[in-house]
């Protein structure tokens, strides 16, 4: 449907604020049933989803993996996006120069050069994590008690009584690479889930995969399907109730503009939502304030090696003693069938305090540090690393301090005609949760409009 002009204002059924995964999914679910427009402040859609491509290889320089169930997987299937399976790939850890598979606990404890105190510390941390893993998805009474206890405690509790600096470095590294924060910043739940997956079997995660062409393949498709309904460079200043609907003031190409609509879906990070929603109730403002975001510095490298390589079967390597904390191997999803083709794609991640220390450095300084350390892990890459692709992300994965998640249910209900969407609404922030949140918001909007 086309917009209606009235007194210099546009009139639409629904306006979606933000074109990240949740906003794109919300708008897609609405497109055939309502007159919808999407406003995105950036000059590209996708939010934290960004992919750089070279030939048949790609590097996700934003959100890394696709996993879970629900609308995201349905959309990938519906649009025929080929999925590169990560089944049978592994995760490794580099300690004191030795690389071992984390699923082989015996090798981890015996084949790395660690002191007795280091082995005790690693064993204690591992035991605490693995003892909680069976309770993370169960609905039983004991499982709920375990999760409640983890939600009330900081992730740094995993290090309680641990005197090994190496074990502490490993936990901080895992916290940085999976959540972009330090263990003392977050409740234990998210970190235990993330590390538990890495230590056990990533293939147990439903649909754990890499879309061929990168995560941006889907957001590109959704944005293209929306066409002129998606407006980039449209920075929203305020979203306010007006009668039974909403009025949205924004700036595009340096000029103010206004939209009136029956409903709005606000799908932006918590601090942006607090800023553009001036009439937020106190409880909602506090709930948004409880959400924190991880930060990352990422360097991607397209590589030029030929023949089988030692990292081919690994989707990721943790590197707690280096300038980055993890290496993700995007080409792992392409190594399943046929002979190995030349080249590859690697992404090095630093998160939390490690990212904080890198933000103000030049791209050249960051690439120099990362490439030097990457060669200590895989000297086979000498002379085969392409130009480093640097991204600084100051706000990526939502997380909560101890007890912070208790305010979350407040953000799941609409504010009259204004509905909220984002990966912060569900249990474990991910692309799948973002997509589900967007589609849920769209369904609620249509129901409230009697459609």
Tab-separated table of C-alpha atoms in Angstrom:
chain	number	residue	atom	x	y	z
A	1	UNK	CA	0.000	0.000	0.000
A	2	UNK	CA	1.201	3.536	-0.611
A	3	UNK	CA	1.506	6.233	2.008
A	4	UNK	CA	-1.185	8.841	2.487
A	5	UNK	CA	-0.054	12.474	2.825
A	6	UNK	CA	-1.942	14.737	5.198
A	7	UNK	CA	-0.778	18.224	6.143
A	8	UNK	CA	2.880	17.394	5.425
A	9	UNK	CA	2.684	14.147	7.399
A	10	UNK	CA	2.701	10.612	6.099
A	11	UNK	CA	-0.003	8.245	7.263
A	12	UNK	CA	0.742	4.512	7.566
A	13	UNK	CA	-0.759	1.544	9.376
A	14	UNK	CA	2.490	0.539	11.113
A	15	UNK	CA	5.945	2.061	11.445
A	16	UNK	CA	8.891	-0.153	12.440
A	17	UNK	CA	11.868	1.558	14.048
A	18	UNK	CA	15.128	-0.261	13.308
A	19	UNK	CA	16.134	-2.620	10.486
A	20	UNK	CA	18.140	-5.194	12.420
A	21	UNK	CA	17.026	-8.814	12.336
A	22	UNK	CA	14.008	-8.264	14.604
A	23	UNK	CA	12.838	-5.155	12.721
A	24	UNK	CA	13.225	-6.804	9.310
A	25	UNK	CA	11.350	-9.894	10.461
A	26	UNK	CA	8.574	-7.768	11.963
A	27	UNK	CA	8.175	-5.750	8.766
A	28	UNK	CA	8.253	-8.906	6.617
A	29	UNK	CA	5.478	-10.470	8.692
A	30	UNK	CA	3.401	-7.290	8.287
A	31	UNK	CA	4.102	-6.517	4.633
A	32	UNK	CA	1.210	-8.454	3.079
A	33	UNK	CA	-1.347	-7.472	5.700
A	34	UNK	CA	-0.707	-3.800	6.494
A	35	UNK	CA	0.829	-0.616	5.117
A	36	UNK	CA	4.209	-0.695	6.842
A	37	UNK	CA	7.298	1.505	6.646
A	38	UNK	CA	10.686	0.798	8.261
A	39	UNK	CA	12.983	3.586	9.485
A	40	UNK	CA	16.678	2.770	9.911
A	41	UNK	CA	19.222	5.360	11.082
A	42	UNK	CA	22.199	3.570	9.513
A	43	UNK	CA	23.033	3.566	5.815
A	44	UNK	CA	22.664	-0.222	5.641
A	45	UNK	CA	20.086	-2.712	6.958
A	46	UNK	CA	20.951	-5.664	9.181
A	47	UNK	CA	22.123	-4.039	12.403
A	48	UNK	CA	24.759	-6.246	14.000
A	49	UNK	CA	24.522	-8.629	11.023
A	50	UNK	CA	27.290	-7.826	8.537
A	51	UNK	CA	29.179	-10.032	6.106
A	52	UNK	CA	32.188	-9.345	3.895
A	53	UNK	CA	32.538	-11.608	0.844
A	54	UNK	CA	35.376	-12.609	-1.466
A	55	UNK	CA	34.687	-15.206	-4.136
A	56	UNK	CA	32.985	-18.181	-2.558
A	57	UNK	CA	34.269	-17.310	0.922
A	58	UNK	CA	32.752	-14.937	3.438
A	59	UNK	CA	33.459	-13.526	6.884
A	60	UNK	CA	30.755	-12.505	9.339
A	61	UNK	CA	32.208	-9.357	10.860
A	62	UNK	CA	29.168	-8.945	13.094
A	63	UNK	CA	27.079	-11.765	14.569
A	64	UNK	CA	28.816	-15.071	13.893
A	65	UNK	CA	26.486	-18.044	13.850
A	66	UNK	CA	22.915	-19.056	13.087
A	67	UNK	CA	21.269	-21.456	15.492
A	68	UNK	CA	17.987	-22.276	17.192
A	69	UNK	CA	14.482	-22.849	15.915
A	70	UNK	CA	11.484	-20.780	14.851
A	71	UNK	CA	11.004	-17.862	12.423
A	72	UNK	CA	14.686	-17.387	11.594
A	73	UNK	CA	15.136	-20.960	10.410
A	74	UNK	CA	11.745	-20.837	8.665
A	75	UNK	CA	12.809	-17.689	6.780
A	76	UNK	CA	16.118	-19.244	5.717
A	77	UNK	CA	14.238	-22.294	4.407
A	78	UNK	CA	11.529	-20.206	2.744
A	79	UNK	CA	14.069	-18.132	0.838
A	80	UNK	CA	16.166	-21.132	-0.134
A	81	UNK	CA	19.310	-20.001	1.691
A	82	UNK	CA	21.787	-22.862	1.672
A	83	UNK	CA	23.074	-23.756	5.123
A	84	UNK	CA	26.665	-24.768	5.718
A	85	UNK	CA	26.541	-27.388	8.443
A	86	UNK	CA	28.939	-27.215	11.378
A	87	UNK	CA	28.190	-30.785	12.426
A	88	UNK	CA	31.336	-32.762	13.273
A	89	UNK	CA	33.417	-29.602	13.595
A	90	UNK	CA	35.265	-28.997	16.833
A	91	UNK	CA	36.380	-26.241	19.179
A	92	UNK	CA	39.970	-26.006	20.379
A	93	UNK	CA	41.923	-24.126	23.012
A	94	UNK	CA	45.476	-22.790	22.808
A	95	UNK	CA	47.328	-22.756	26.134
A	96	UNK	CA	51.041	-22.068	26.489
A	97	UNK	CA	51.531	-22.757	22.794
A	98	UNK	CA	49.705	-26.127	22.735
A	99	UNK	CA	46.427	-26.547	20.824
A	100	UNK	CA	43.958	-29.165	22.082
A	101	UNK	CA	40.329	-30.075	21.364
A	102	UNK	CA	38.164	-28.905	24.282
A	103	UNK	CA	35.885	-31.929	23.927
A	104	UNK	CA	38.875	-34.109	24.902
A	105	UNK	CA	39.107	-33.214	28.585
A	106	UNK	CA	41.950	-35.685	29.171
A	107	UNK	CA	44.049	-34.041	26.458
A	108	UNK	CA	43.172	-30.615	27.785
A	109	UNK	CA	44.403	-31.506	31.249
A	110	UNK	CA	47.410	-33.663	30.335
A	111	UNK	CA	48.789	-32.433	27.013
A	112	UNK	CA	49.082	-28.754	27.798
A	113	UNK	CA	51.996	-27.288	29.727
A	114	UNK	CA	50.270	-26.358	32.990
A	115	UNK	CA	51.358	-26.291	36.590
A	116	UNK	CA	49.589	-28.464	39.139
A	117	UNK	CA	47.735	-25.364	40.388
A	118	UNK	CA	46.636	-24.573	36.839
A	119	UNK	CA	45.274	-28.090	36.375
A	120	UNK	CA	43.361	-27.880	39.670
A	121	UNK	CA	41.935	-24.495	38.706
A	122	UNK	CA	40.877	-25.644	35.221
A	123	UNK	CA	39.321	-28.801	36.655
A	124	UNK	CA	37.357	-26.817	39.229
A	125	UNK	CA	36.028	-24.348	36.648
A	126	UNK	CA	35.161	-27.138	34.225
A	127	UNK	CA	33.365	-29.143	36.905
A	128	UNK	CA	31.252	-26.135	37.920
A	129	UNK	CA	30.215	-25.486	34.343
A	130	UNK	CA	29.527	-29.075	33.361
A	131	UNK	CA	27.531	-29.746	36.525
A	132	UNK	CA	25.094	-26.975	35.532
A	133	UNK	CA	24.717	-27.854	31.831
A	134	UNK	CA	22.090	-30.636	32.288
A	135	UNK	CA	19.782	-28.170	34.079
A	136	UNK	CA	19.879	-25.345	31.531
A	137	UNK	CA	17.017	-26.538	29.323
A	138	UNK	CA	14.948	-28.709	31.659
A	139	UNK	CA	11.653	-27.460	33.126
A	140	UNK	CA	11.948	-29.495	36.317
A	141	UNK	CA	11.863	-27.908	39.746
A	142	UNK	CA	15.548	-28.594	40.445
A	143	UNK	CA	16.556	-27.176	37.057
A	144	UNK	CA	14.639	-23.969	37.742
A	145	UNK	CA	16.382	-23.628	41.105
A	146	UNK	CA	19.778	-24.079	39.456
A	147	UNK	CA	19.014	-21.434	36.810
A	148	UNK	CA	17.662	-19.068	39.439
A	149	UNK	CA	20.867	-19.426	41.446
A	150	UNK	CA	22.962	-18.773	38.325
A	151	UNK	CA	20.876	-15.675	37.537
A	152	UNK	CA	21.586	-14.280	41.013
A	153	UNK	CA	25.356	-14.805	40.936
A	154	UNK	CA	28.068	-13.137	38.859
A	155	UNK	CA	29.888	-15.309	36.338
A	156	UNK	CA	33.079	-14.558	38.257
A	157	UNK	CA	31.756	-17.043	40.857
A	158	UNK	CA	33.122	-19.730	38.537
A	159	UNK	CA	36.528	-18.564	39.731
A	160	UNK	CA	35.715	-18.727	43.436
A	161	UNK	CA	38.704	-20.262	45.232
A	162	UNK	CA	40.682	-20.604	41.992
A	163	UNK	CA	44.286	-19.473	42.459
A	164	UNK	CA	45.473	-20.204	38.949
A	165	UNK	CA	46.029	-17.088	36.830
A	166	UNK	CA	45.830	-19.280	33.753
A	167	UNK	CA	42.360	-20.567	34.667
A	168	UNK	CA	41.248	-16.996	35.338
A	169	UNK	CA	42.562	-15.914	31.945
A	170	UNK	CA	40.645	-18.745	30.254
A	171	UNK	CA	37.326	-17.804	31.884
A	172	UNK	CA	37.829	-14.121	31.055
A	173	UNK	CA	38.664	-15.098	27.496
A	174	UNK	CA	35.506	-17.190	27.151
A	175	UNK	CA	33.415	-14.380	28.615
A	176	UNK	CA	34.970	-11.938	26.165
A	177	UNK	CA	34.594	-14.069	23.061
A	178	UNK	CA	31.013	-15.272	23.663
A	179	UNK	CA	29.463	-12.242	25.363
A	180	UNK	CA	31.858	-9.324	24.922
A	181	UNK	CA	32.123	-8.610	28.648
A	182	UNK	CA	34.055	-9.520	31.790
A	183	UNK	CA	32.843	-12.301	34.145
A	184	UNK	CA	32.143	-9.858	36.983
A	185	UNK	CA	29.836	-7.797	34.746
A	186	UNK	CA	27.277	-10.490	34.017
A	187	UNK	CA	25.137	-13.069	35.746
A	188	UNK	CA	26.488	-16.596	35.448
A	189	UNK	CA	23.652	-18.022	33.333
A	190	UNK	CA	24.635	-16.790	29.880
A	191	UNK	CA	28.300	-17.560	30.344
A	192	UNK	CA	27.649	-21.069	31.667
A	193	UNK	CA	25.424	-21.799	28.668
A	194	UNK	CA	28.000	-20.501	26.183
A	195	UNK	CA	30.996	-22.241	27.719
A	196	UNK	CA	28.986	-25.391	28.370
A	197	UNK	CA	28.273	-25.654	24.650
A	198	UNK	CA	31.920	-25.073	23.770
A	199	UNK	CA	33.137	-27.657	26.273
A	200	UNK	CA	30.655	-30.344	25.323
A	201	UNK	CA	29.302	-30.573	21.766
A	202	UNK	CA	28.334	-27.588	19.583
A	203	UNK	CA	26.437	-29.946	17.265
A	204	UNK	CA	23.812	-30.371	20.005
A	205	UNK	CA	22.627	-26.817	19.345
A	206	UNK	CA	19.609	-26.989	16.974
A	207	UNK	CA	20.466	-25.887	13.414
A	208	UNK	CA	23.951	-24.733	14.390
A	209	UNK	CA	25.185	-23.560	10.995
A	210	UNK	CA	26.545	-20.797	8.798
A	211	UNK	CA	24.292	-19.632	5.955
A	212	UNK	CA	26.292	-19.922	2.737
A	213	UNK	CA	27.313	-16.393	1.823
A	214	UNK	CA	27.138	-15.295	5.467
A	215	UNK	CA	24.418	-14.160	7.851
A	216	UNK	CA	23.851	-11.046	5.755
A	217	UNK	CA	22.446	-13.249	2.983
A	218	UNK	CA	19.096	-13.362	4.767
A	219	UNK	CA	18.976	-9.711	5.852
A	220	UNK	CA	19.809	-8.676	2.276
A	221	UNK	CA	16.888	-10.751	0.990
A	222	UNK	CA	14.458	-9.343	3.560
A	223	UNK	CA	15.578	-5.767	2.856
A	224	UNK	CA	15.220	-6.268	-0.908
A	225	UNK	CA	11.731	-7.705	-0.488
A	226	UNK	CA	10.686	-4.641	1.515
A	227	UNK	CA	11.858	-2.334	-1.271
A	228	UNK	CA	10.815	1.302	-0.822
A	229	UNK	CA	9.128	0.468	2.474
A	230	UNK	CA	12.624	0.414	3.987
A	231	UNK	CA	14.167	3.864	4.472
A	232	UNK	CA	17.846	4.078	5.323
A	233	UNK	CA	19.498	7.111	6.886
A	234	UNK	CA	16.243	7.879	8.705
A	235	UNK	CA	17.195	8.763	12.288
A	236	UNK	CA	14.190	8.659	14.614
A	237	UNK	CA	14.055	11.412	17.217
A	238	UNK	CA	10.890	10.400	19.081
A	239	UNK	CA	8.035	7.900	19.113
A	240	UNK	CA	5.013	9.124	21.067
A	241	UNK	CA	1.422	8.132	21.580
A	242	UNK	CA	-1.118	10.305	19.825
A	243	UNK	CA	-4.747	9.451	20.420
A	244	UNK	CA	-5.173	5.777	19.596
A	245	UNK	CA	-1.999	5.699	17.523
A	246	UNK	CA	1.530	7.039	17.374
A	247	UNK	CA	3.462	9.929	15.890
A	248	UNK	CA	7.089	9.413	14.861
A	249	UNK	CA	9.442	12.323	14.263
A	250	UNK	CA	12.633	11.598	12.371
A	251	UNK	CA	15.346	13.224	10.279
A	252	UNK	CA	16.323	12.083	6.798
A	253	UNK	CA	18.885	13.825	4.557
A	254	UNK	CA	19.107	16.552	7.192
A	255	UNK	CA	15.399	17.384	6.972
A	256	UNK	CA	12.729	16.728	9.623
A	257	UNK	CA	9.845	14.420	8.762
A	258	UNK	CA	6.848	12.940	10.547
A	259	UNK	CA	4.775	9.772	10.296
A	260	UNK	CA	1.451	9.035	11.953
A	261	UNK	CA	0.499	5.398	12.313
A	262	UNK	CA	-1.908	3.154	14.160
A	263	UNK	CA	0.934	1.142	15.654
A	264	UNK	CA	4.706	1.255	16.066
A	265	UNK	CA	7.242	-1.510	16.635
A	266	UNK	CA	10.423	-0.242	18.295
A	267	UNK	CA	13.273	-2.615	17.491
A	268	UNK	CA	16.447	-0.824	18.593
A	269	UNK	CA	19.037	-1.270	21.369
A	270	UNK	CA	17.862	-0.489	24.891
A	271	UNK	CA	19.647	2.844	25.248
A	272	UNK	CA	18.257	4.065	21.929
A	273	UNK	CA	14.755	2.962	22.931
A	274	UNK	CA	15.040	4.897	26.208
A	275	UNK	CA	16.069	8.003	24.284
A	276	UNK	CA	13.372	7.963	21.582
A	277	UNK	CA	10.495	6.922	23.877
A	278	UNK	CA	10.091	10.017	26.061
A	279	UNK	CA	6.957	8.784	27.843
A	280	UNK	CA	8.391	5.492	29.085
A	281	UNK	CA	6.969	4.368	32.426
A	282	UNK	CA	9.534	4.191	35.204
A	283	UNK	CA	9.476	0.371	35.280
A	284	UNK	CA	10.224	0.174	31.561
A	285	UNK	CA	13.038	2.703	31.801
A	286	UNK	CA	14.600	0.727	34.661
A	287	UNK	CA	14.234	-2.521	32.690
A	288	UNK	CA	16.001	-0.969	29.706
A	289	UNK	CA	18.715	0.326	32.036
A	290	UNK	CA	19.256	-3.241	33.284
A	291	UNK	CA	20.281	-4.349	29.779
A	292	UNK	CA	23.970	-4.073	29.031
A	293	UNK	CA	25.830	-4.802	25.830
A	294	UNK	CA	29.022	-6.638	25.034
A	295	UNK	CA	31.677	-4.967	22.920
A	296	UNK	CA	34.074	-6.407	20.382
A	297	UNK	CA	36.939	-5.675	18.046
A	298	UNK	CA	36.943	-8.057	15.077
A	299	UNK	CA	39.550	-8.545	12.361
A	300	UNK	CA	38.688	-10.752	9.400
A	301	UNK	CA	41.315	-12.297	7.107
A	302	UNK	CA	40.742	-13.956	3.749
A	303	UNK	CA	43.566	-16.446	3.349
A	304	UNK	CA	45.418	-17.901	0.368
A	305	UNK	CA	46.587	-21.331	1.519
A	306	UNK	CA	46.274	-24.500	-0.567
A	307	UNK	CA	45.678	-28.086	0.478
A	308	UNK	CA	44.390	-29.465	3.808
A	309	UNK	CA	45.175	-27.390	6.897
A	310	UNK	CA	45.129	-28.231	10.643
A	311	UNK	CA	42.264	-25.814	11.298
A	312	UNK	CA	39.918	-27.193	8.624
A	313	UNK	CA	37.895	-29.269	11.087
A	314	UNK	CA	37.614	-26.557	13.742
A	315	UNK	CA	34.894	-23.932	13.825
A	316	UNK	CA	36.674	-21.989	16.556
A	317	UNK	CA	39.820	-21.759	18.644
A	318	UNK	CA	39.995	-19.988	22.013
A	319	UNK	CA	43.220	-18.044	22.528
A	320	UNK	CA	43.183	-16.566	26.068
A	321	UNK	CA	46.852	-15.557	26.106
A	322	UNK	CA	46.874	-13.575	22.855
A	323	UNK	CA	45.755	-10.105	21.728
A	324	UNK	CA	42.470	-11.653	20.563
A	325	UNK	CA	40.465	-14.270	22.431
A	326	UNK	CA	39.128	-16.475	19.646
A	327	UNK	CA	39.487	-17.376	15.979
A	328	UNK	CA	36.373	-18.448	14.076
A	329	UNK	CA	36.798	-20.431	10.871
A	330	UNK	CA	33.984	-19.495	8.488
A	331	UNK	CA	35.259	-21.858	5.829
A	332	UNK	CA	34.584	-24.856	8.122
A	333	UNK	CA	31.052	-24.961	6.722
A	334	UNK	CA	32.428	-25.510	3.209
A	335	UNK	CA	34.844	-28.353	3.948
A	336	UNK	CA	32.296	-31.182	4.020
A	337	UNK	CA	31.996	-32.170	0.372
A	338	UNK	CA	34.573	-32.692	-2.333
A	339	UNK	CA	38.242	-31.727	-2.383
A	340	UNK	CA	39.412	-28.792	-0.326
A	341	UNK	CA	39.479	-25.634	-2.432
A	342	UNK	CA	42.278	-23.079	-2.048
A	343	UNK	CA	41.848	-20.183	0.347
A	344	UNK	CA	39.792	-19.635	3.454
A	345	UNK	CA	38.242	-17.119	5.830
A	346	UNK	CA	39.131	-16.483	9.477
A	347	UNK	CA	37.814	-13.950	11.995
A	348	UNK	CA	39.745	-12.996	15.139
A	349	UNK	CA	37.730	-11.669	18.096
A	350	UNK	CA	38.610	-9.603	21.150
A	351	UNK	CA	35.800	-8.830	23.583
A	352	UNK	CA	35.192	-7.101	26.903
A	353	UNK	CA	38.206	-5.410	28.482
A	354	UNK	CA	40.429	-6.657	25.657
A	355	UNK	CA	38.240	-4.799	23.167
A	356	UNK	CA	38.201	-1.706	25.385
A	357	UNK	CA	42.004	-1.577	25.205
A	358	UNK	CA	41.941	-1.764	21.394
A	359	UNK	CA	39.183	0.692	20.485
A	360	UNK	CA	41.422	3.733	20.237
A	361	UNK	CA	44.212	2.054	18.279
A	362	UNK	CA	44.486	2.497	14.528
A	363	UNK	CA	43.336	-0.248	12.176
A	364	UNK	CA	46.961	-0.851	11.223
A	365	UNK	CA	48.016	-1.351	14.850
A	366	UNK	CA	45.171	-3.779	15.519
A	367	UNK	CA	45.821	-5.800	12.356
A	368	UNK	CA	49.544	-5.974	13.145
A	369	UNK	CA	48.882	-7.353	16.642
A	370	UNK	CA	46.259	-9.849	15.513
A	371	UNK	CA	48.179	-11.141	12.486
A	372	UNK	CA	51.354	-11.573	14.553
A	373	UNK	CA	49.516	-13.619	17.176
A	374	UNK	CA	47.527	-15.604	14.604
A	375	UNK	CA	50.808	-16.757	13.072
A	376	UNK	CA	51.916	-18.114	16.459
A	377	UNK	CA	48.835	-20.358	16.423
A	378	UNK	CA	49.105	-21.317	12.738
A	379	UNK	CA	52.564	-20.591	11.293
A	380	UNK	CA	51.313	-22.238	8.073
A	381	UNK	CA	49.610	-18.892	7.317
A	382	UNK	CA	52.903	-17.030	6.920
A	383	UNK	CA	52.655	-15.003	3.700
A	384	UNK	CA	49.081	-16.175	3.115
A	385	UNK	CA	47.042	-13.636	5.135
A	386	UNK	CA	45.072	-11.098	3.169
A	387	UNK	CA	44.457	-7.514	4.247
A	388	UNK	CA	42.842	-7.297	7.688
A	389	UNK	CA	39.186	-6.188	7.778
A	390	UNK	CA	38.603	-4.310	11.055
A	391	UNK	CA	35.299	-3.714	12.809
A	392	UNK	CA	34.799	-2.009	16.179
A	393	UNK	CA	31.522	-2.908	17.883
A	394	UNK	CA	30.727	-1.043	21.089
A	395	UNK	CA	27.284	-2.598	21.485
A	396	UNK	CA	26.508	-6.145	20.373
A	397	UNK	CA	25.267	-8.959	22.626
A	398	UNK	CA	22.809	-8.046	25.413
A	399	UNK	CA	23.627	-9.337	28.878
A	400	UNK	CA	22.464	-8.744	32.437
A	401	UNK	CA	24.150	-8.226	35.772
A	402	UNK	CA	23.094	-10.565	38.616
A	403	UNK	CA	19.324	-10.235	39.180
A	404	UNK	CA	19.117	-7.857	36.226
A	405	UNK	CA	17.052	-10.286	34.186
A	406	UNK	CA	14.261	-10.104	36.766
A	407	UNK	CA	13.028	-6.875	35.143
A	408	UNK	CA	12.851	-8.455	31.691
A	409	UNK	CA	9.124	-9.463	31.690
A	410	UNK	CA	8.270	-5.743	31.858
A	411	UNK	CA	9.560	-5.296	28.294
A	412	UNK	CA	7.480	-8.115	26.826
A	413	UNK	CA	4.163	-6.266	27.005
A	414	UNK	CA	3.195	-3.415	24.627
A	415	UNK	CA	2.945	0.208	25.696
A	416	UNK	CA	-0.500	0.778	24.232
A	417	UNK	CA	0.028	1.199	20.466
A	418	UNK	CA	3.820	0.884	20.844
A	419	UNK	CA	5.252	-2.634	20.716
A	420	UNK	CA	8.836	-3.596	21.558
A	421	UNK	CA	11.039	-6.131	19.792
A	422	UNK	CA	14.626	-7.260	20.151
A	423	UNK	CA	16.827	-10.170	21.135
A	424	UNK	CA	16.800	-8.925	24.722
A	425	UNK	CA	13.186	-10.108	25.127
A	426	UNK	CA	13.830	-13.845	25.163
A	427	UNK	CA	16.006	-16.201	27.191
A	428	UNK	CA	19.326	-16.360	25.297
A	429	UNK	CA	20.137	-13.406	23.023
A	430	UNK	CA	20.765	-14.684	19.490
A	431	UNK	CA	19.707	-14.076	15.896
A	432	UNK	CA	16.984	-16.674	16.357
A	433	UNK	CA	15.600	-14.837	19.394
A	434	UNK	CA	15.750	-11.527	17.522
A	435	UNK	CA	13.787	-12.986	14.605
A	436	UNK	CA	11.221	-14.589	16.915
A	437	UNK	CA	10.782	-11.345	18.843
A	438	UNK	CA	10.146	-9.404	15.625
A	439	UNK	CA	7.589	-11.860	14.329
A	440	UNK	CA	5.858	-12.005	17.727
A	441	UNK	CA	5.581	-8.201	17.746
A	442	UNK	CA	4.101	-8.226	14.235
A	443	UNK	CA	1.477	-10.803	15.226
A	444	UNK	CA	0.555	-8.781	18.318
A	445	UNK	CA	0.187	-5.633	16.203
A	446	UNK	CA	-2.051	-7.337	13.668
A	447	UNK	CA	-4.178	-8.833	16.442
A	448	UNK	CA	-4.581	-5.431	18.104
A	449	UNK	CA	-5.705	-3.981	14.760
A	450	UNK	CA	-8.212	-6.784	14.214
A	451	UNK	CA	-6.350	-8.239	11.203
